[in-house]
Short mmCIF file of C-alpha atoms in Angstrom, two decimals:
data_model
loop_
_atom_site.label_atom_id
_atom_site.label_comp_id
_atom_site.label_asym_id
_atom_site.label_seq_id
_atom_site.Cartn_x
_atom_site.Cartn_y
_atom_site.Cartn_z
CA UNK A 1051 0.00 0.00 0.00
CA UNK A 1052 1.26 4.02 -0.53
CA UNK A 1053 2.85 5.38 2.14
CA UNK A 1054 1.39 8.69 1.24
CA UNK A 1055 -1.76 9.83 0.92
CA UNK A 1056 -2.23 13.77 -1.24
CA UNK A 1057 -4.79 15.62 -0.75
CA UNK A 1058 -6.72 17.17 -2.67
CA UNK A 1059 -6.80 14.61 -5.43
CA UNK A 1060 -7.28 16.95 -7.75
CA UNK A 1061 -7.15 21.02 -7.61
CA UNK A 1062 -7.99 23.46 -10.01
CA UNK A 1063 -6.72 27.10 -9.62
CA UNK A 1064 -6.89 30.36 -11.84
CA UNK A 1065 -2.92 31.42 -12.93
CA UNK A 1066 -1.57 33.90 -10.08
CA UNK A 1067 -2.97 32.02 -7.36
CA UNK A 1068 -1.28 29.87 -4.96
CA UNK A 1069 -1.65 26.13 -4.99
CA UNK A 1070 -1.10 24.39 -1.58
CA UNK A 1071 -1.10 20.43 -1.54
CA UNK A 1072 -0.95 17.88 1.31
CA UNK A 1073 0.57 14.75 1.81
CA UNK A 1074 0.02 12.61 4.92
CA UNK A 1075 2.44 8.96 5.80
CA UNK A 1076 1.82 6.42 8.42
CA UNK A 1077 5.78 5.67 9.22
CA UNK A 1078 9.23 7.17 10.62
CA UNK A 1079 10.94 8.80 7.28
CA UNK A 1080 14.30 9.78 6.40
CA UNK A 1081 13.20 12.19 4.19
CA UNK A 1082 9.97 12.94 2.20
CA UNK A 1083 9.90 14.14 -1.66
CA UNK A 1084 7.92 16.13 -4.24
CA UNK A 1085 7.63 15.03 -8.04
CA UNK A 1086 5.68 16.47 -10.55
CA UNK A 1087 4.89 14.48 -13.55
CA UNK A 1088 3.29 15.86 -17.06
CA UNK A 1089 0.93 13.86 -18.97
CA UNK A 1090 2.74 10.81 -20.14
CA UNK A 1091 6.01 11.89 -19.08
CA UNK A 1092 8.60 10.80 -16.39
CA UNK A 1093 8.72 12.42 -13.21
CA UNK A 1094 10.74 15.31 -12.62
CA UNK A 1095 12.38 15.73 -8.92
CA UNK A 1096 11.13 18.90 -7.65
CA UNK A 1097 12.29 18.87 -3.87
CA UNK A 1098 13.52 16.99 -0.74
CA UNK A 1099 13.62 17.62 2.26
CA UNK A 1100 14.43 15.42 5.25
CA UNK A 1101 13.19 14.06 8.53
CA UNK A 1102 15.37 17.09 10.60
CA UNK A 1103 14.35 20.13 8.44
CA UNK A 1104 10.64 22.11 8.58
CA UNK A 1105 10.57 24.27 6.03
CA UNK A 1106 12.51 24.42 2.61
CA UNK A 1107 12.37 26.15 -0.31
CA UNK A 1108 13.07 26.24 -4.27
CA UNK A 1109 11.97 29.23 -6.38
CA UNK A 1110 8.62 29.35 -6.34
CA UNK A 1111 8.20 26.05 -4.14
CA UNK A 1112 7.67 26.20 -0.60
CA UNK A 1113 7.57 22.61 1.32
CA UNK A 1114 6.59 21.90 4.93
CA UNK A 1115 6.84 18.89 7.02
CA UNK A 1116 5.97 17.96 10.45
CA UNK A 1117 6.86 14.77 11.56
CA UNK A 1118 4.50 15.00 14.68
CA UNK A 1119 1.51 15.06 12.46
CA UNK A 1120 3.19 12.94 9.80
CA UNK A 1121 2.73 15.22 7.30
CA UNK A 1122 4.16 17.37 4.43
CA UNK A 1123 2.54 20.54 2.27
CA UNK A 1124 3.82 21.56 -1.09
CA UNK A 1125 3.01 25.43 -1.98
CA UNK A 1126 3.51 26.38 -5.08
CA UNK A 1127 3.04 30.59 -5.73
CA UNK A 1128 1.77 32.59 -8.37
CA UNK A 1129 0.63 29.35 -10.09
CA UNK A 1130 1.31 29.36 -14.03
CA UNK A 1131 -0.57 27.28 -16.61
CA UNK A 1132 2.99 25.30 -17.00
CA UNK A 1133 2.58 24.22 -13.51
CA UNK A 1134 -0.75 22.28 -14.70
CA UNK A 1135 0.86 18.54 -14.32
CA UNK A 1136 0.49 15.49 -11.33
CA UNK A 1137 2.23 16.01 -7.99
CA UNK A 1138 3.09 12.98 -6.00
CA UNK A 1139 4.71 13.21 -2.82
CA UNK A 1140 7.13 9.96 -1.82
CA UNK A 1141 8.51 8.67 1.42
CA UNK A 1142 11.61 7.33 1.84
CA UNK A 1143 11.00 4.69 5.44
CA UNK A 1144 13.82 4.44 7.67
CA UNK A 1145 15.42 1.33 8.21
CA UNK A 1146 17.82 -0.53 5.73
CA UNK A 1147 16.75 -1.33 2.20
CA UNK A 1148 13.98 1.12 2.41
CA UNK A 1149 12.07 2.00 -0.65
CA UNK A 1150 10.94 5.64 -1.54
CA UNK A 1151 6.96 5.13 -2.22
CA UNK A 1152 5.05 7.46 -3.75
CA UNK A 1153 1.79 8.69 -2.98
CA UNK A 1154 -1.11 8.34 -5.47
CA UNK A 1155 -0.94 12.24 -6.49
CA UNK A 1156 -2.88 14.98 -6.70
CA UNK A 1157 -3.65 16.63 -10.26
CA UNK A 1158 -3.41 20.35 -10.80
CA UNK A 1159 -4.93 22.31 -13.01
CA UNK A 1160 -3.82 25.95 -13.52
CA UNK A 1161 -6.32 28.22 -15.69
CA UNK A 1162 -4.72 31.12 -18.23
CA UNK B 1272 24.74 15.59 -18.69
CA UNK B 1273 21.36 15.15 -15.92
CA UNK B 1274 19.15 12.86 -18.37
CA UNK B 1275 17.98 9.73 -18.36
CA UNK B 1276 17.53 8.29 -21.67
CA UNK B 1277 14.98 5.42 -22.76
CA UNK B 1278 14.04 3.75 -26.08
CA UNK B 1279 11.79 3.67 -27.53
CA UNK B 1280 9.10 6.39 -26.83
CA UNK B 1281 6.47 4.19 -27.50
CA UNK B 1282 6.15 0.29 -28.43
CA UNK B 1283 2.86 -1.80 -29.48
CA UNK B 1284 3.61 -5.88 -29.42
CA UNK B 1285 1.73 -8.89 -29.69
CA UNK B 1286 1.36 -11.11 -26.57
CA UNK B 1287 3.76 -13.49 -28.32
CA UNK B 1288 6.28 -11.11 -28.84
CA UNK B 1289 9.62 -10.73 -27.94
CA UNK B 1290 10.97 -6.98 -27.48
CA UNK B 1291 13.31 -5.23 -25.23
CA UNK B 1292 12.98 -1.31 -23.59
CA UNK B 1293 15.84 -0.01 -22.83
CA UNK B 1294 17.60 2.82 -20.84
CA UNK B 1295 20.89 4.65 -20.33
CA UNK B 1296 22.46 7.23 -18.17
CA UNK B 1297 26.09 8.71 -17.76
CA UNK B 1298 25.50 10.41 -14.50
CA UNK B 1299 27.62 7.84 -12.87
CA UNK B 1300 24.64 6.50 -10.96
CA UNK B 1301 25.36 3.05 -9.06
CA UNK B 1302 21.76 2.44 -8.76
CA UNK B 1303 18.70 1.83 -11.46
CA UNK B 1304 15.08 1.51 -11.22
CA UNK B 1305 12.64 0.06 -13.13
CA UNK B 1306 8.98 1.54 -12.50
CA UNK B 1307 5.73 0.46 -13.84
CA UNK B 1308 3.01 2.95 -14.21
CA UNK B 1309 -0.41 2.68 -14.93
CA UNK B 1310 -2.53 5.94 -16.18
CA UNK B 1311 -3.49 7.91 -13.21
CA UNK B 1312 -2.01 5.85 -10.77
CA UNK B 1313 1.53 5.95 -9.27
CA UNK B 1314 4.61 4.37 -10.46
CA UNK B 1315 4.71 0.84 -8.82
CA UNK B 1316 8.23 -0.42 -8.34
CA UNK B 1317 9.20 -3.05 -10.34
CA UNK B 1318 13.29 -3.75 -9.80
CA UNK B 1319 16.12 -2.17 -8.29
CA UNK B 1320 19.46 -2.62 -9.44
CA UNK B 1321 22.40 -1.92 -7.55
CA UNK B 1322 26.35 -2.03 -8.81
CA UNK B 1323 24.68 -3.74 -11.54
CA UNK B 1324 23.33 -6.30 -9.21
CA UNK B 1325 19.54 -7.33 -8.97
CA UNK B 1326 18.85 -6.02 -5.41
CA UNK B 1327 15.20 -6.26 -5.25
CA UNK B 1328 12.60 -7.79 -7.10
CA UNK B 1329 9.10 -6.48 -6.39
CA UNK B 1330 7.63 -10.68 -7.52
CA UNK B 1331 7.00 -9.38 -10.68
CA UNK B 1332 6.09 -11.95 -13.24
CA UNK B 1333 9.01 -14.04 -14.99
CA UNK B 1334 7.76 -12.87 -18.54
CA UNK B 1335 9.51 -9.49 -17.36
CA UNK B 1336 13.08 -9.94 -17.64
CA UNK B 1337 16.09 -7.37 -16.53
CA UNK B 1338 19.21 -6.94 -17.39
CA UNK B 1339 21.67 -4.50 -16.48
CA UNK B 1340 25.09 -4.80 -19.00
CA UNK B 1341 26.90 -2.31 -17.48
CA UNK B 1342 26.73 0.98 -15.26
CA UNK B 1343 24.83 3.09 -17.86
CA UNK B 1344 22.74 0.42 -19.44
CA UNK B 1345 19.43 -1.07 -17.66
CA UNK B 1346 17.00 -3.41 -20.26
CA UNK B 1347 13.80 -4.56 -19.21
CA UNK B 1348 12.86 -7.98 -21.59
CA UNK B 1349 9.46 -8.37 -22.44
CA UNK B 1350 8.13 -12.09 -23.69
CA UNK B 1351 4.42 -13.14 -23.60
CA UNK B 1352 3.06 -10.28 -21.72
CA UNK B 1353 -0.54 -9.91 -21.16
CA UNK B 1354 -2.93 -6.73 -22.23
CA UNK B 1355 -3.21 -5.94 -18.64
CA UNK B 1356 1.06 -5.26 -18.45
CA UNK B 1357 -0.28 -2.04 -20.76
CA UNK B 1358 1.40 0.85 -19.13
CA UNK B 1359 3.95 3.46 -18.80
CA UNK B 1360 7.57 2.19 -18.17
CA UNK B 1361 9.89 4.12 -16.12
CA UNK B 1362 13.41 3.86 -15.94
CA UNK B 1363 15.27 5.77 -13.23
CA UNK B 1364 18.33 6.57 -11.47
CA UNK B 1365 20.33 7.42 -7.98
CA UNK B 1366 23.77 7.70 -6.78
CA UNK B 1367 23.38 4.98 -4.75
CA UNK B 1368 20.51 2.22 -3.89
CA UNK B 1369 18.43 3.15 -0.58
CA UNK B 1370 15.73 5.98 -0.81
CA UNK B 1371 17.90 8.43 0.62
CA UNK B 1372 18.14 10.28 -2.53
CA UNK B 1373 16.47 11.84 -5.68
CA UNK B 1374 15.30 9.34 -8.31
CA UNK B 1375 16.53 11.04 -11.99
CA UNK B 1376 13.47 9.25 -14.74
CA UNK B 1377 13.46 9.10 -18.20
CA UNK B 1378 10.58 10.00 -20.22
CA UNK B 1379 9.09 6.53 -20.37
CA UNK B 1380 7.66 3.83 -22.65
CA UNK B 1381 4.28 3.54 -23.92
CA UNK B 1382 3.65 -0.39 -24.10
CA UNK B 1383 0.52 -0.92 -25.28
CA UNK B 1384 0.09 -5.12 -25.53
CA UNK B 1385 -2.48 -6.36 -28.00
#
């Protein structure tokens, strides 16, 4: 089963606005990631950031996690019609051999 | 050079086919991936490969067959597959096995089995 659970499943914003998405994981992580895939595509890396850090940021992308809760937020600001693609978060388990898992997404949409 | 690099784009077979996806990358990665994805769904592990070693084999059925040559190269076989193995194949790469760090993918394979 997926470690992580998005929410929403699916989001549709005008272009300008922000887009915030949630991810939620039952487990201790070493670190929890962001992907975004377009249609058909491979997934592109986007951001990581790990079981010690709160808060880290790329450009435009803003990611949160709080281990207490289990859970991670991906904000994405002054949204652009190129951001319209899938977002999966994945969790990498502690332990050895762990396996990053990936959530089942959330699809944005981003309006001209 | 950041890419990951798989052939071809997109492949149509014949459940009694033989045919072979294939995928390379010269960022000195130890550690390949082989991901199965089906439309709207997440990509489902399929094998790892580690200093060109099988490390992990998600039971995936025996008519899926890899093969890692060498550093760069990771092949996935494909013999008597069924219309439900359909799907998006990923290829990707890390410096090292272990989910530690970022997974570089390739673009993908359309299979489509008839």
């Amino acid at each position: 089963s997926q470690q992580g659970e998005e929410d929403p499943q699916a989001l549709s914003i005008q272009e300008g606005e922000n887009a915030t998405m949630n991810c939620s994981y039952k487990t201790s992580i070493n670190n929890l990631q962001w992907y975004r895939q377009n249609s058909g595509r491979g997934l592109v890396h986007l951001i990581l950031i790990r079981s010690n850090e709160r808060e880290k940021h790329s450009g435009r992308l803003r990611v949160t996690l709080d281990t207490s809760k289990k859970s991670s937020s991906l904000l994405i600001t002054a949204s652009r019609a190129a951001d319209t693609a899938s977002y999966f978060c994945a969790t990498a388990p502690t332990g050895a051999n762990s396996k990053l898992t990936f959530g089942k997404g959330i699809t944005l949409s981003v309006r001209p | 050079d950041t890419e990951v690099t798989q052939t071809p784009k997109h492949l149509v077979m014949g459940m009694t086919n033989k045919k072979s996806l294939k995928c390379e990358q010269h960022m000195g990665h130890r550690a390949m991936y082989w991901y199965k994805q089906k439309a709207k769904k997440p990509p489902e592990l399929m094998f790892v490969y580690s200093y060109e070693k099988l490390s992990i084999n998600e039971s995936v059925p025996s008519r899926f067959s890899p093969e890692c040559p060498n550093s760069s190269l990771l092949n996935l076989h494909l013999h008597a597959l069924q219309p439900e193995d359909s799907a998006l194949y990923l290829c990707a790469s890390s410096q090292a096995e272990g989910s530690l760090g970022k997974l570089f993918f390739g673009s993908g394979t359309q299979l489509s089995v008839l």
